[in-house]
Structures are given as C-alpha cells and as structure tokens.
Amino acid sequence: IAIEPTFAQIGYFGDGLAVVSDKPNDIFKGSKYGYIDKTGKLVIQQRFEKAGYFSEGLALAIEKPNEKADGGADSGYIDKTGKFIFKEGTGTMFNGGYAIVNGAIIDKNGKKVATGDFSSLGIEYDGPKYGNIGDDPLSNPGFNDGLAMAFRRDRSFGFVNTKGEYEIELDPTKVAQNRPFSGGFAPIRWNQKVVLKSSIYYGVRGIKLHRDEVDAWTYIDRKGAVKVTGDDTFQDAHSF
C-alpha cells in the first residue's frame, strides 16, 4: 500500500496529483474535493464542489456554485497550488496546449483562439438519434493527437484541428459514431448492418427468419483512410 485507503472517493493521478474527497458522492453529505500528491499528502484543500484531473499543469474545478449574482458557478482552471488561473466556465482537459470551453477552443491563457457553429465539440457523439454520450466534461480529454471530435448544427461531424477547422469530415449517411484519436487512429462505427438470421422456435414447427442489427466498428488514420474494411470489422472498438 503506497497511500492508505482513508478517502471515500479518489481519482486518477495526473501531473503527480489525484483528486480525492473524504465524503461519498452524495448531495446530502456535501462532498468537497481536493488533491493529494503521490505520498498521500493533501496539497490542495478539499474546497471544490467538483474537480477534474490535472493535465499540462491545469485542472478544471468548480467552487461555490450558484453563489454568483447571476446564479452561475464559480468555475475555471486551477494550477497545482489550487489557485484559479482563469475562470471561463467548465470544459475539457488541456491537451497539446488547448482545451474546449463552451464550444470555443482556448489556449492556456484562457484566450479564445477559435469558435464555430458547434452543437458539440470534444464530446463523444452518437449520431443525430442519440446525441452526446460523452463522459463528465471535467475528465474529458478534448484534443487528442491535435484533433477533437466535433458536430455542427448543419449536421456535419468529424474531427477538427486546434483552429476549429475540419481536418476529417465524416459522412453521416455512412458513419454513425466516432471516438477520440489516439496513437494516430480513431474508431468509427458504420451505420448498423441488418443481417437475416434463422432461428428455431421450440414448440412451433419450422424455422423463422428474424432481423439482427450488427454494429460494425473500424479505425481511420489521420488522413481519414479506413484501416479495417469489408466484413473484417469489430463489434466494438475503443481508442488506443
């Protein structure tokens, strides 16, 4: 045991710090979050309502929600001392010097470097039918390999670069879902295939055909080229 199990909640380490709480995740118990180092020492006090993983020296944190005059939360990015560097609301983690906040791409000074007509940016998207299915934005990586998932209000979707420009645009009539790039590849899911299968119904004579929808996942590279084709696809696929 490197760090004694004394906390009710813990998170992954990032930049040498991990988010912790003495109280369970219960709105009635008033959970507060802080950070420990790799010796288990509490280096940032448990004062945040929510707190994300550190990446590139910064982490998302929410402090004193609904106490501002406009009813909003006091939230933004903190450094490894727990000090707010800038407050721009909540967004993704920093990767490659950039993060995504409220549909805009920002640098590590909090300056907006790109905006766009996005209905989602940096969040896993499951097509028009299901919408966003991403994890908690406080732990969302945003950019990976210099690209972020994006979906615009004109129904186009794919991957944008740090300038907010499509580097890879996916065909929504063929592709139903995408996941983040990592290691030069990204998983995509083709629109479901319909396969006719035969089943024997016991107690009833004969064999009846039924429809079975099969998910078909593959990988694309940085040029958008498909790396696994034809019937040689996967039932499910995740980022490297």
CSV table of C-alpha atoms in Angstrom, one decimal:
chain,number,residue,atom,x,y,z
A,1,ILE,CA,0.0,0.0,0.0
A,2,ALA,CA,1.6,3.3,-1.1
A,3,ILE,CA,-1.3,5.5,0.1
A,4,GLU,CA,-3.5,4.3,2.9
A,5,PRO,CA,-7.2,3.9,1.9
A,6,THR,CA,-8.6,6.7,4.0
A,7,PHE,CA,-10.7,8.5,1.4
A,8,ALA,CA,-14.3,8.0,0.3
A,9,GLN,CA,-13.6,9.0,-3.3
A,10,ILE,CA,-10.4,9.0,-5.4
A,11,GLY,CA,-9.5,9.8,-9.0
A,12,TYR,CA,-6.6,9.0,-11.3
A,13,PHE,CA,-3.2,10.7,-10.9
A,14,GLY,CA,-2.3,13.4,-13.4
A,15,ASP,CA,0.8,15.6,-13.3
A,16,GLY,CA,1.6,14.0,-9.9
A,17,LEU,CA,-1.7,14.9,-8.2
A,18,ALA,CA,-5.0,13.0,-7.7
A,19,VAL,CA,-8.4,14.3,-6.8
A,20,VAL,CA,-9.9,13.0,-3.5
A,21,SER,CA,-12.8,13.5,-1.1
A,22,ASP,CA,-13.4,12.4,2.5
A,23,LYS,CA,-17.1,12.2,1.8
A,24,PRO,CA,-19.0,9.9,-0.6
A,25,ASN,CA,-20.6,11.2,-3.7
A,26,ASP,CA,-23.9,12.2,-2.0
A,27,ILE,CA,-25.6,15.6,-2.4
A,28,PHE,CA,-26.9,15.4,1.1
A,29,LYS,CA,-23.4,14.9,2.6
A,30,GLY,CA,-21.9,17.9,0.9
A,31,SER,CA,-18.9,16.3,-0.8
A,32,LYS,CA,-15.9,18.6,-1.3
A,33,TYR,CA,-12.9,17.7,-3.4
A,34,GLY,CA,-9.1,18.4,-3.1
A,35,TYR,CA,-5.8,16.9,-4.3
A,36,ILE,CA,-3.1,14.7,-2.9
A,37,ASP,CA,0.4,14.1,-4.1
A,38,LYS,CA,2.0,10.6,-4.5
A,39,THR,CA,2.9,10.4,-0.8
A,40,GLY,CA,-0.8,10.8,0.1
A,41,LYS,CA,-0.3,14.3,1.4
A,42,LEU,CA,-3.2,16.7,0.9
A,43,VAL,CA,-1.7,19.6,-1.1
A,44,ILE,CA,-4.9,21.3,-2.3
A,45,GLN,CA,-7.6,21.5,0.4
A,46,GLN,CA,-11.0,19.9,-0.2
A,47,ARG,CA,-12.9,23.0,-1.1
A,48,PHE,CA,-14.3,22.3,-4.6
A,49,GLU,CA,-17.8,21.2,-5.5
A,50,LYS,CA,-16.3,19.3,-8.5
A,51,ALA,CA,-12.8,18.8,-9.6
A,52,GLY,CA,-11.2,17.2,-12.7
A,53,TYR,CA,-7.9,15.6,-13.5
A,54,PHE,CA,-4.7,17.6,-13.9
A,55,SER,CA,-3.3,17.8,-17.4
A,56,GLU,CA,-0.4,20.1,-18.5
A,57,GLY,CA,-0.4,21.8,-15.1
A,58,LEU,CA,-4.1,22.7,-15.1
A,59,ALA,CA,-7.3,21.2,-13.9
A,60,LEU,CA,-11.0,22.1,-14.1
A,61,ALA,CA,-12.6,23.0,-10.8
A,62,ILE,CA,-16.0,24.3,-9.6
A,63,GLU,CA,-16.1,26.2,-6.4
A,64,LYS,CA,-19.2,27.8,-4.7
A,65,PRO,CA,-21.8,27.0,-7.3
A,66,ASN,CA,-24.9,29.3,-7.5
A,67,GLU,CA,-23.4,32.0,-5.2
A,68,LYS,CA,-22.7,34.5,-8.0
A,69,ALA,CA,-25.1,37.3,-8.7
A,70,ASP,CA,-26.2,35.7,-12.0
A,71,GLY,CA,-26.7,32.3,-10.3
A,72,GLY,CA,-23.8,30.7,-12.1
A,73,ALA,CA,-21.0,28.6,-10.8
A,74,ASP,CA,-17.5,30.0,-9.9
A,75,SER,CA,-15.6,27.7,-12.2
A,76,GLY,CA,-12.5,27.5,-14.3
A,77,TYR,CA,-8.9,26.2,-14.4
A,78,ILE,CA,-6.7,25.9,-11.3
A,79,ASP,CA,-2.9,25.4,-11.1
A,80,LYS,CA,-1.2,22.9,-8.8
A,81,THR,CA,-1.4,25.3,-5.9
A,82,GLY,CA,-5.2,25.4,-6.2
A,83,LYS,CA,-5.3,29.0,-7.5
A,84,PHE,CA,-7.6,29.9,-10.3
A,85,ILE,CA,-5.6,30.9,-13.3
A,86,PHE,CA,-8.7,32.0,-15.3
A,87,LYS,CA,-12.4,31.4,-15.0
A,88,GLU,CA,-14.2,30.5,-18.2
A,89,GLY,CA,-16.7,28.0,-17.1
A,90,THR,CA,-16.3,24.2,-17.5
A,91,GLY,CA,-14.8,22.5,-20.5
A,92,THR,CA,-12.3,19.8,-21.3
A,93,MET,CA,-8.8,19.0,-20.1
A,94,PHE,CA,-5.8,20.6,-21.7
A,95,ASN,CA,-4.0,18.6,-24.3
A,96,GLY,CA,-1.3,20.0,-26.6
A,97,GLY,CA,-1.8,23.4,-25.1
A,98,TYR,CA,-5.5,23.7,-25.9
A,99,ALA,CA,-8.9,23.0,-24.3
A,100,ILE,CA,-12.5,23.4,-25.3
A,101,VAL,CA,-14.9,25.6,-23.2
A,102,ASN,CA,-18.5,26.4,-24.2
A,103,GLY,CA,-17.9,25.4,-27.8
A,104,ALA,CA,-14.7,27.6,-28.2
A,105,ILE,CA,-11.1,26.5,-28.3
A,106,ILE,CA,-8.9,28.3,-25.8
A,107,ASP,CA,-5.2,28.4,-25.1
A,108,LYS,CA,-3.5,28.1,-21.6
A,109,ASN,CA,-4.0,31.8,-21.0
A,110,GLY,CA,-7.8,31.4,-21.4
A,111,LYS,CA,-7.8,33.2,-24.8
A,112,LYS,CA,-10.2,32.1,-27.4
A,113,VAL,CA,-8.3,31.0,-30.5
A,114,ALA,CA,-11.2,29.5,-32.5
A,115,THR,CA,-15.0,29.3,-32.3
A,116,GLY,CA,-17.5,27.6,-34.6
A,117,ASP,CA,-21.2,26.8,-35.0
A,118,PHE,CA,-20.8,23.6,-33.0
A,119,SER,CA,-23.6,21.9,-31.1
A,120,SER,CA,-20.9,19.7,-29.6
A,121,LEU,CA,-17.1,19.9,-29.6
A,122,GLY,CA,-14.7,17.5,-27.9
A,123,ILE,CA,-17.6,15.2,-26.7
A,124,GLU,CA,-18.3,11.7,-28.0
A,125,TYR,CA,-21.1,11.8,-30.4
A,126,ASP,CA,-23.5,9.0,-31.3
A,127,GLY,CA,-25.2,10.5,-34.3
A,128,PRO,CA,-28.4,12.6,-34.6
A,129,LYS,CA,-30.5,9.8,-33.0
A,130,TYR,CA,-28.7,9.7,-29.6
A,131,GLY,CA,-26.7,12.9,-29.3
A,132,ASN,CA,-23.9,13.4,-26.9
A,133,ILE,CA,-22.9,10.4,-24.8
A,134,GLY,CA,-19.5,11.7,-23.5
A,135,ASP,CA,-18.1,11.3,-20.0
A,136,ASP,CA,-18.1,14.0,-17.4
A,137,PRO,CA,-16.6,17.1,-19.1
A,138,LEU,CA,-14.4,17.6,-16.1
A,139,SER,CA,-12.4,14.5,-17.2
A,140,ASN,CA,-12.9,14.9,-21.0
A,141,PRO,CA,-9.6,15.0,-22.8
A,142,GLY,CA,-10.9,17.2,-25.6
A,143,PHE,CA,-8.0,17.2,-28.0
A,144,ASN,CA,-6.0,14.0,-28.8
A,145,ASP,CA,-3.3,13.9,-31.4
A,146,GLY,CA,-4.2,17.5,-32.2
A,147,LEU,CA,-7.8,16.7,-33.2
A,148,ALA,CA,-11.1,16.9,-31.4
A,149,MET,CA,-14.5,15.4,-32.2
A,150,ALA,CA,-17.0,17.9,-33.5
A,151,PHE,CA,-20.6,18.1,-34.5
A,152,ARG,CA,-22.0,21.2,-36.2
A,153,ARG,CA,-25.6,22.4,-36.3
A,154,ASP,CA,-25.6,21.8,-40.0
A,155,ARG,CA,-25.5,18.1,-39.1
A,156,SER,CA,-21.9,17.6,-40.3
A,157,PHE,CA,-19.5,15.9,-37.9
A,158,GLY,CA,-15.9,14.6,-37.8
A,159,PHE,CA,-12.6,15.8,-36.3
A,160,VAL,CA,-11.4,19.5,-36.1
A,161,ASN,CA,-7.9,20.8,-35.5
A,162,THR,CA,-7.0,23.5,-33.0
A,163,LYS,CA,-8.0,26.2,-35.4
A,164,GLY,CA,-11.6,24.8,-35.4
A,165,GLU,CA,-11.3,23.6,-39.0
A,166,TYR,CA,-12.4,20.2,-40.2
A,167,GLU,CA,-9.4,18.0,-40.8
A,168,ILE,CA,-11.5,14.9,-41.3
A,169,GLU,CA,-15.2,15.2,-42.1
A,170,LEU,CA,-17.3,12.0,-41.8
A,171,ASP,CA,-20.3,11.1,-44.0
A,172,PRO,CA,-23.4,10.9,-41.6
A,173,THR,CA,-25.2,8.7,-44.1
A,174,LYS,CA,-22.5,6.1,-43.7
A,175,VAL,CA,-20.9,6.8,-40.3
A,176,ALA,CA,-23.0,6.7,-37.1
A,177,GLN,CA,-20.4,7.4,-34.4
A,178,ASN,CA,-16.8,8.4,-33.7
A,179,ARG,CA,-14.5,8.2,-30.8
A,180,PRO,CA,-11.3,10.2,-30.0
A,181,PHE,CA,-8.0,9.9,-31.8
A,182,SER,CA,-5.1,8.3,-30.0
A,183,GLY,CA,-1.8,6.9,-31.4
A,184,GLY,CA,-2.7,8.1,-34.9
A,185,PHE,CA,-6.0,6.2,-35.2
A,186,ALA,CA,-9.7,6.8,-34.3
A,187,PRO,CA,-12.6,4.3,-34.0
A,188,ILE,CA,-15.7,5.0,-36.1
A,189,ARG,CA,-18.9,3.0,-36.3
A,190,TRP,CA,-20.7,2.4,-39.6
A,191,ASN,CA,-24.4,2.7,-39.7
A,192,GLN,CA,-25.9,-0.6,-38.5
A,193,LYS,CA,-26.0,-3.6,-40.8
A,194,VAL,CA,-29.1,-5.7,-40.9
A,195,VAL,CA,-28.5,-9.4,-41.1
A,196,LEU,CA,-31.1,-12.0,-41.6
A,197,LYS,CA,-30.7,-15.0,-39.3
A,198,SER,CA,-32.6,-18.2,-38.9
A,199,SER,CA,-33.9,-19.3,-35.5
A,200,ILE,CA,-35.7,-22.5,-34.4
A,201,TYR,CA,-38.7,-21.8,-32.3
A,202,TYR,CA,-39.4,-24.7,-30.0
A,203,GLY,CA,-43.0,-25.8,-29.8
A,204,VAL,CA,-43.6,-24.4,-33.3
A,205,ARG,CA,-42.7,-26.2,-36.5
A,206,GLY,CA,-40.3,-24.7,-38.9
A,207,ILE,CA,-37.6,-22.2,-39.0
A,208,LYS,CA,-38.3,-18.4,-38.9
A,209,LEU,CA,-36.1,-15.6,-40.1
A,210,HIS,CA,-35.5,-12.6,-38.0
A,211,ARG,CA,-33.6,-9.4,-38.3
A,212,ASP,CA,-30.5,-8.7,-36.3
A,213,GLU,CA,-28.7,-5.3,-36.3
A,214,VAL,CA,-24.9,-5.7,-36.0
A,215,ASP,CA,-22.6,-2.9,-35.0
A,216,ALA,CA,-19.6,-2.6,-37.3
A,217,TRP,CA,-16.6,-0.7,-36.0
A,218,THR,CA,-13.4,0.1,-37.8
A,219,TYR,CA,-10.4,2.6,-37.5
A,220,ILE,CA,-9.4,5.6,-39.6
A,221,ASP,CA,-6.0,7.2,-39.7
A,222,ARG,CA,-5.1,10.9,-39.7
A,223,LYS,CA,-6.0,11.2,-43.4
A,224,GLY,CA,-9.4,9.7,-42.8
A,225,ALA,CA,-8.5,6.4,-44.6
A,226,VAL,CA,-10.2,3.3,-43.3
A,227,LYS,CA,-7.8,0.7,-42.0
A,228,VAL,CA,-10.2,-2.2,-41.5
A,229,THR,CA,-12.6,-2.9,-44.3
A,230,GLY,CA,-15.3,-5.2,-45.5
A,231,ASP,CA,-16.5,-7.9,-43.2
A,232,ASP,CA,-13.4,-7.7,-41.1
A,233,THR,CA,-14.8,-5.2,-38.7
A,234,PHE,CA,-15.4,-5.2,-34.9
A,235,GLN,CA,-18.5,-5.4,-32.7
A,236,ASP,CA,-17.0,-2.6,-30.6
A,237,ALA,CA,-13.7,-0.6,-30.7
A,238,HIS,CA,-12.1,2.0,-28.5
A,239,SER,CA,-9.3,4.5,-28.6
A,240,PHE,CA,-5.7,3.2,-28.4
